[in-house]
Structures are given as structure tokens and as C-alpha cells.
Amino acid sequence: DGGITQSPKYLFRKEGQNVTLSCEQNLNHDAMYWYRQDPGQGLRLIYYSQIVNDFQKGDIAEGYSVSREKKESFPLTVTSAQKNPTAFYLCASSQGAWQPQHFGDGTRLSIL
Amino acid sequence: QQQVKQSPQSLIVQKGGISIINCAYENTAFDYFPWYQQFPGKGPALLIAIRPDVSEKKEGRFTISFNKSAKQFSLHIMDSQPGDSATYFCAASGRTYKYIFGTGTRLKVLA
């Protein structure tokens, strides 16, 4: 089945620690996205990538970093600079502009 | 100009009733308007989407109505069922790859 796989489903971070969230897609989509979801705030864009080896900051990129070395993969690192990382993180992909974005089932990150 | 305002925040409907969720946008460059359904612990799933060249699009029990002059669009769920209980998000985008999402509507359909 084609789709987006996010792992792990739950992740815990200690103070001062960087953690990396995995996102893999087998839809052959060019574009990939990372969103953060907090209660009552909808989905906010962290980073997006239109093509391999290129990515742009979204609305809330501070404290996060990404890489896009392969078309299928777009990992997100939550760095220790992100002071309020507790949230539900969603990865998506699309074929391009004016195309629907397809979402994975998310990773819930909590602070220990 | 980049906001999409969604209302109501929550909605309770009787089984068999019509659920209506509204969204308004400001940026006239937006020309693609999808609606997503999200169940707890899952990612959003595309329900239906519309481009501004039509005023209405229907897929099964789900209908998008679009008013270009008012810069508003709405989702109507006909014959609402308990299985429709979820959070619904509208979104808007243009020639860029970025979506702007509304803040979501939590729908509960009573059996």
C-alpha cells in the first residue's frame, strides 16, 4: 500500500536532548512537509521541501531542523533550542501545488 | 492576509441532521480549498477539495459550497452519522506548495 510512515508513534525527550522524527513516503511525491499540531491551533507548518536537497522554513521553524537527502525521506530533528516541544507532529507529502497533501499518522512527542 | 478563519470551534448535531462548517479567507491568491477529516490519534485525511471555478462540489454526503466574492467556503455533511464524529479542518493554498489551515471544528454526532 502506498502511503506515509511516521515513526515512532510516541517519543519522549529529556531536557537538553535532540530527537529525530522519521517520515518515509512511497507515493513518489516531490514535496514533503512537517506540521506541528497543538490543541485549538490547527496545523502549523514547520518546514517543507519541494525537491531533494532543498527545503524552506515554514511559520514556526525555530528550534527545528530537517534534511532531504532522498525523495522518500524527510526527517525532522527537534533540537534542545525548542523550548516547548510537546506536541503532535505530522508529516505530509504531495505531488505539487494544487495537489492534495497526504498525511502520516503522526508522532506524539512529550518531555520527560 | 494569510489566515483562514474557521467556525464554529465545536458542533453537536443529531443523527440524520446537517452539519455545516464555515471558513473565510483574505488572500485572493488562494485558489485551492481542501477539507480534511481527522480522528483522534490519526493524521488528517482528505475529504473533498474545490477550485474557485465552481461554486459547489458534492461527493456522497459531503458538499463544499464556495462563494468567491465573499471569500468564504463551507462544508455541509448531509445525513450526519455518529461515525462522522471527528475534527474537520479547512485549508487554502495557491501557486505555492503551502497550505494555510483553519483551526479546526470538533464535530459530535449524537446517536
mmCIF file of C-alpha atoms in Angstrom:
data_model
loop_
_atom_site.group_PDB
_atom_site.id
_atom_site.type_symbol
_atom_site.label_atom_id
_atom_site.label_comp_id
_atom_site.label_asym_id
_atom_site.label_seq_id
_atom_site.Cartn_x
_atom_site.Cartn_y
_atom_site.Cartn_z
ATOM 1 C CA ASP A 1 0.000 0.000 0.000
ATOM 2 C CA GLY A 2 1.238 3.484 -0.833
ATOM 3 C CA GLY A 3 1.417 5.929 1.989
ATOM 4 C CA ILE A 4 3.388 7.838 4.556
ATOM 5 C CA THR A 5 5.023 6.144 7.520
ATOM 6 C CA GLN A 6 5.949 8.114 10.605
ATOM 7 C CA SER A 7 7.960 6.644 13.446
ATOM 8 C CA PRO A 8 7.985 6.315 16.316
ATOM 9 C CA LYS A 9 4.345 6.808 17.278
ATOM 10 C CA TYR A 10 5.345 8.088 20.735
ATOM 11 C CA LEU A 11 8.635 9.750 21.669
ATOM 12 C CA PHE A 12 9.970 11.160 24.904
ATOM 13 C CA ARG A 13 12.676 13.795 25.140
ATOM 14 C CA LYS A 14 14.866 14.655 28.064
ATOM 15 C CA GLU A 15 15.911 18.215 28.757
ATOM 16 C CA GLY A 16 18.787 19.320 26.501
ATOM 17 C CA GLN A 17 18.374 16.398 24.143
ATOM 18 C CA ASN A 18 17.868 16.430 20.387
ATOM 19 C CA VAL A 19 15.418 13.908 18.959
ATOM 20 C CA THR A 20 14.725 12.928 15.365
ATOM 21 C CA LEU A 21 11.320 12.022 13.956
ATOM 22 C CA SER A 22 11.226 9.802 10.905
ATOM 23 C CA CYS A 23 8.994 10.279 7.842
ATOM 24 C CA GLU A 24 9.078 7.993 4.811
ATOM 25 C CA GLN A 25 6.774 8.028 1.776
ATOM 26 C CA ASN A 26 6.364 5.601 -1.104
ATOM 27 C CA LEU A 27 3.952 7.757 -3.109
ATOM 28 C CA ASN A 28 6.731 9.116 -5.350
ATOM 29 C CA HIS A 29 5.726 12.627 -4.322
ATOM 30 C CA ASP A 30 8.118 15.511 -4.905
ATOM 31 C CA ALA A 31 7.033 17.661 -1.967
ATOM 32 C CA MET A 32 7.107 16.832 1.731
ATOM 33 C CA TYR A 33 6.027 18.806 4.793
ATOM 34 C CA TRP A 34 6.256 18.846 8.574
ATOM 35 C CA TYR A 35 3.470 20.268 10.724
ATOM 36 C CA ARG A 36 3.026 20.745 14.422
ATOM 37 C CA GLN A 37 -0.452 20.308 15.895
ATOM 38 C CA ASP A 38 -1.421 21.778 19.259
ATOM 39 C CA PRO A 39 -4.940 21.715 20.723
ATOM 40 C CA GLY A 40 -7.083 24.529 19.362
ATOM 41 C CA GLN A 41 -4.385 25.802 16.989
ATOM 42 C CA GLY A 42 -4.830 23.687 13.912
ATOM 43 C CA LEU A 43 -1.767 22.668 11.935
ATOM 44 C CA ARG A 44 1.256 24.937 11.735
ATOM 45 C CA LEU A 45 3.936 24.470 9.112
ATOM 46 C CA ILE A 46 7.473 23.854 10.393
ATOM 47 C CA TYR A 47 9.431 23.074 7.205
ATOM 48 C CA TYR A 48 8.681 21.953 3.695
ATOM 49 C CA SER A 49 10.666 20.603 0.787
ATOM 50 C CA GLN A 50 9.707 20.813 -2.865
ATOM 51 C CA ILE A 51 12.611 18.747 -4.141
ATOM 52 C CA VAL A 52 15.539 16.656 -2.939
ATOM 53 C CA ASN A 53 18.359 18.635 -1.297
ATOM 54 C CA ASP A 54 16.189 21.721 -0.946
ATOM 55 C CA PHE A 55 13.866 22.851 1.857
ATOM 56 C CA GLN A 56 12.284 26.044 3.167
ATOM 57 C CA LYS A 57 11.288 27.296 6.579
ATOM 58 C CA GLY A 58 7.629 27.378 7.443
ATOM 59 C CA ASP A 59 5.925 29.558 10.023
ATOM 60 C CA ILE A 60 7.489 28.036 13.153
ATOM 61 C CA ALA A 61 10.936 26.714 12.125
ATOM 62 C CA GLU A 62 12.867 27.940 15.179
ATOM 63 C CA GLY A 63 14.267 25.039 17.195
ATOM 64 C CA TYR A 64 13.793 22.518 14.380
ATOM 65 C CA SER A 65 15.976 21.225 11.557
ATOM 66 C CA VAL A 66 15.379 18.968 8.549
ATOM 67 C CA SER A 67 17.204 17.236 5.737
ATOM 68 C CA ARG A 68 16.052 15.928 2.351
ATOM 69 C CA GLU A 69 18.772 13.633 1.016
ATOM 70 C CA LYS A 70 16.347 11.193 -0.584
ATOM 71 C CA LYS A 71 12.995 11.717 -2.279
ATOM 72 C CA GLU A 72 11.305 9.228 0.056
ATOM 73 C CA SER A 73 12.612 10.587 3.351
ATOM 74 C CA PHE A 74 12.238 13.863 5.242
ATOM 75 C CA PRO A 75 13.397 13.511 8.875
ATOM 76 C CA LEU A 76 12.712 16.255 11.414
ATOM 77 C CA THR A 77 15.074 16.973 14.321
ATOM 78 C CA VAL A 78 13.648 18.708 17.372
ATOM 79 C CA THR A 79 16.619 20.419 18.945
ATOM 80 C CA SER A 80 17.196 21.459 22.544
ATOM 81 C CA ALA A 81 16.578 25.029 21.364
ATOM 82 C CA GLN A 82 12.878 24.219 21.000
ATOM 83 C CA LYS A 83 11.664 25.110 24.480
ATOM 84 C CA ASN A 84 8.118 23.831 24.137
ATOM 85 C CA PRO A 85 8.379 20.674 22.021
ATOM 86 C CA THR A 86 5.405 18.791 23.453
ATOM 87 C CA ALA A 87 3.012 18.388 20.509
ATOM 88 C CA PHE A 88 1.665 16.056 17.854
ATOM 89 C CA TYR A 89 3.914 16.137 14.763
ATOM 90 C CA LEU A 90 2.521 15.345 11.343
ATOM 91 C CA CYS A 91 4.372 14.645 8.112
ATOM 92 C CA ALA A 92 2.709 15.038 4.719
ATOM 93 C CA SER A 93 3.574 14.740 1.050
ATOM 94 C CA SER A 94 2.075 15.973 -2.199
ATOM 95 C CA GLN A 95 2.745 15.847 -5.901
ATOM 96 C CA GLY A 96 2.953 19.642 -6.029
ATOM 97 C CA ALA A 97 0.960 22.841 -5.913
ATOM 98 C CA TRP A 98 -2.835 22.489 -6.133
ATOM 99 C CA GLN A 99 -2.499 18.837 -5.202
ATOM 100 C CA PRO A 100 -3.845 17.227 -2.035
ATOM 101 C CA GLN A 101 -1.447 16.647 0.802
ATOM 102 C CA HIS A 102 -1.407 13.112 2.211
ATOM 103 C CA PHE A 103 -0.636 12.744 5.902
ATOM 104 C CA GLY A 104 1.006 10.128 8.074
ATOM 105 C CA ASP A 105 -0.453 9.143 11.443
ATOM 106 C CA GLY A 106 1.832 11.372 13.440
ATOM 107 C CA THR A 107 4.359 11.209 16.250
ATOM 108 C CA ARG A 108 3.428 12.415 19.717
ATOM 109 C CA LEU A 109 6.423 13.992 21.443
ATOM 110 C CA SER A 110 6.488 14.526 25.193
ATOM 111 C CA ILE A 111 9.026 15.868 27.667
ATOM 112 C CA LEU A 112 10.310 13.661 30.463
ATOM 113 C CA GLN B 1 -3.843 38.097 4.876
ATOM 114 C CA GLN B 2 -2.565 34.568 5.331
ATOM 115 C CA GLN B 3 -5.217 33.484 7.840
ATOM 116 C CA VAL B 4 -8.102 31.115 7.285
ATOM 117 C CA LYS B 5 -10.825 31.635 9.868
ATOM 118 C CA GLN B 6 -12.911 28.573 10.685
ATOM 119 C CA SER B 7 -16.161 28.361 12.668
ATOM 120 C CA PRO B 8 -17.660 27.011 14.795
ATOM 121 C CA GLN B 9 -14.985 25.624 17.089
ATOM 122 C CA SER B 10 -17.293 22.770 18.070
ATOM 123 C CA LEU B 11 -20.586 21.440 16.805
ATOM 124 C CA ILE B 12 -23.137 18.934 18.097
ATOM 125 C CA VAL B 13 -25.655 17.502 15.626
ATOM 126 C CA GLN B 14 -28.334 14.866 15.910
ATOM 127 C CA LYS B 15 -28.025 11.743 13.794
ATOM 128 C CA GLY B 16 -29.538 12.399 10.386
ATOM 129 C CA GLY B 17 -29.061 16.151 10.657
ATOM 130 C CA ILE B 18 -26.944 18.509 8.560
ATOM 131 C CA SER B 19 -23.550 19.616 9.839
ATOM 132 C CA ILE B 20 -22.280 22.943 8.484
ATOM 133 C CA ILE B 21 -18.747 24.269 8.977
ATOM 134 C CA ASN B 22 -17.650 27.620 7.598
ATOM 135 C CA CYS B 23 -14.305 29.080 6.571
ATOM 136 C CA ALA B 24 -13.268 32.535 5.404
ATOM 137 C CA TYR B 25 -10.037 33.674 3.809
ATOM 138 C CA GLU B 26 -8.479 37.006 2.892
ATOM 139 C CA ASN B 27 -5.780 36.277 0.360
ATOM 140 C CA THR B 28 -7.280 36.419 -3.142
ATOM 141 C CA ALA B 29 -4.296 34.450 -4.465
ATOM 142 C CA PHE B 30 -5.683 31.308 -2.832
ATOM 143 C CA ASP B 31 -7.222 29.038 -5.429
ATOM 144 C CA TYR B 32 -7.343 25.558 -3.931
ATOM 145 C CA PHE B 33 -9.545 24.752 -0.936
ATOM 146 C CA PRO B 34 -9.427 21.247 0.597
ATOM 147 C CA TRP B 35 -11.267 19.887 3.617
ATOM 148 C CA TYR B 36 -9.725 17.292 5.918
ATOM 149 C CA GLN B 37 -11.198 14.894 8.485
ATOM 150 C CA GLN B 38 -9.137 13.819 11.477
ATOM 151 C CA PHE B 39 -9.871 11.117 14.034
ATOM 152 C CA PRO B 40 -8.070 11.091 17.415
ATOM 153 C CA GLY B 41 -4.508 9.820 17.177
ATOM 154 C CA LYS B 42 -4.569 9.798 13.373
ATOM 155 C CA GLY B 43 -3.387 12.094 10.634
ATOM 156 C CA PRO B 44 -5.868 14.218 8.676
ATOM 157 C CA ALA B 45 -7.404 12.574 5.613
ATOM 158 C CA LEU B 46 -8.585 14.496 2.558
ATOM 159 C CA LEU B 47 -12.383 14.592 2.284
ATOM 160 C CA ILE B 48 -13.082 16.849 -0.651
ATOM 161 C CA ALA B 49 -11.490 19.839 -2.375
ATOM 162 C CA ILE B 50 -12.654 22.651 -4.652
ATOM 163 C CA ARG B 51 -11.169 25.177 -7.061
ATOM 164 C CA PRO B 52 -12.775 28.641 -7.459
ATOM 165 C CA ASP B 53 -14.081 27.956 -10.964
ATOM 166 C CA VAL B 54 -17.083 26.116 -9.474
ATOM 167 C CA SER B 55 -19.493 27.198 -6.736
ATOM 168 C CA GLU B 56 -20.312 23.756 -5.420
ATOM 169 C CA LYS B 57 -18.841 20.274 -5.366
ATOM 170 C CA LYS B 58 -20.527 17.177 -3.996
ATOM 171 C CA GLU B 59 -19.082 13.793 -3.081
ATOM 172 C CA GLY B 60 -21.540 11.461 -1.416
ATOM 173 C CA ARG B 61 -22.877 13.105 1.738
ATOM 174 C CA PHE B 62 -20.198 15.810 1.662
ATOM 175 C CA THR B 63 -20.660 19.107 -0.213
ATOM 176 C CA ILE B 64 -18.406 22.151 -0.485
ATOM 177 C CA SER B 65 -20.098 25.463 -1.230
ATOM 178 C CA PHE B 66 -17.819 28.241 -2.445
ATOM 179 C CA ASN B 67 -18.555 31.979 -2.573
ATOM 180 C CA LYS B 68 -15.678 33.699 -4.355
ATOM 181 C CA SER B 69 -16.957 37.258 -3.914
ATOM 182 C CA ALA B 70 -17.407 36.800 -0.170
ATOM 183 C CA LYS B 71 -14.164 34.790 0.114
ATOM 184 C CA GLN B 72 -15.980 32.104 2.037
ATOM 185 C CA PHE B 73 -16.419 28.371 1.673
ATOM 186 C CA SER B 74 -18.279 25.815 3.715
ATOM 187 C CA LEU B 75 -18.579 22.075 4.246
ATOM 188 C CA HIS B 76 -22.020 20.515 4.503
ATOM 189 C CA ILE B 77 -22.388 16.976 5.816
ATOM 190 C CA MET B 78 -25.816 15.629 4.956
ATOM 191 C CA ASP B 79 -27.470 12.845 6.967
ATOM 192 C CA SER B 80 -24.759 13.119 9.632
ATOM 193 C CA GLN B 81 -23.812 9.821 11.295
ATOM 194 C CA PRO B 82 -22.071 9.027 14.602
ATOM 195 C CA GLY B 83 -19.121 7.774 12.538
ATOM 196 C CA ASP B 84 -18.689 11.325 11.215
ATOM 197 C CA SER B 85 -17.692 12.469 14.711
ATOM 198 C CA ALA B 86 -14.194 13.865 14.177
ATOM 199 C CA THR B 87 -12.301 17.123 13.827
ATOM 200 C CA TYR B 88 -12.615 18.870 10.469
ATOM 201 C CA PHE B 89 -10.081 21.301 9.025
ATOM 202 C CA CYS B 90 -10.432 23.609 6.072
ATOM 203 C CA ALA B 91 -7.342 24.813 4.241
ATOM 204 C CA ALA B 92 -6.381 27.177 1.452
ATOM 205 C CA SER B 93 -3.424 27.336 -0.888
ATOM 206 C CA GLY B 94 -2.250 28.993 -4.065
ATOM 207 C CA ARG B 95 0.586 28.530 -6.513
ATOM 208 C CA THR B 96 2.978 27.856 -3.642
ATOM 209 C CA TYR B 97 3.110 24.435 -2.061
ATOM 210 C CA LYS B 98 1.989 25.777 1.296
ATOM 211 C CA TYR B 99 -1.401 25.184 2.880
ATOM 212 C CA ILE B 100 -2.906 27.561 5.410
ATOM 213 C CA PHE B 101 -5.144 25.581 7.755
ATOM 214 C CA GLY B 102 -8.132 26.705 9.774
ATOM 215 C CA THR B 103 -8.109 25.998 13.500
ATOM 216 C CA GLY B 104 -10.490 23.047 13.233
ATOM 217 C CA THR B 105 -14.066 22.149 14.178
ATOM 218 C CA ARG B 106 -14.785 19.301 16.545
ATOM 219 C CA LEU B 107 -17.985 17.608 15.376
ATOM 220 C CA LYS B 108 -20.015 15.263 17.538
ATOM 221 C CA VAL B 109 -22.995 13.447 16.046
ATOM 222 C CA LEU B 110 -25.397 12.100 18.630
ATOM 223 C CA ALA B 111 -26.889 8.667 18.054
#
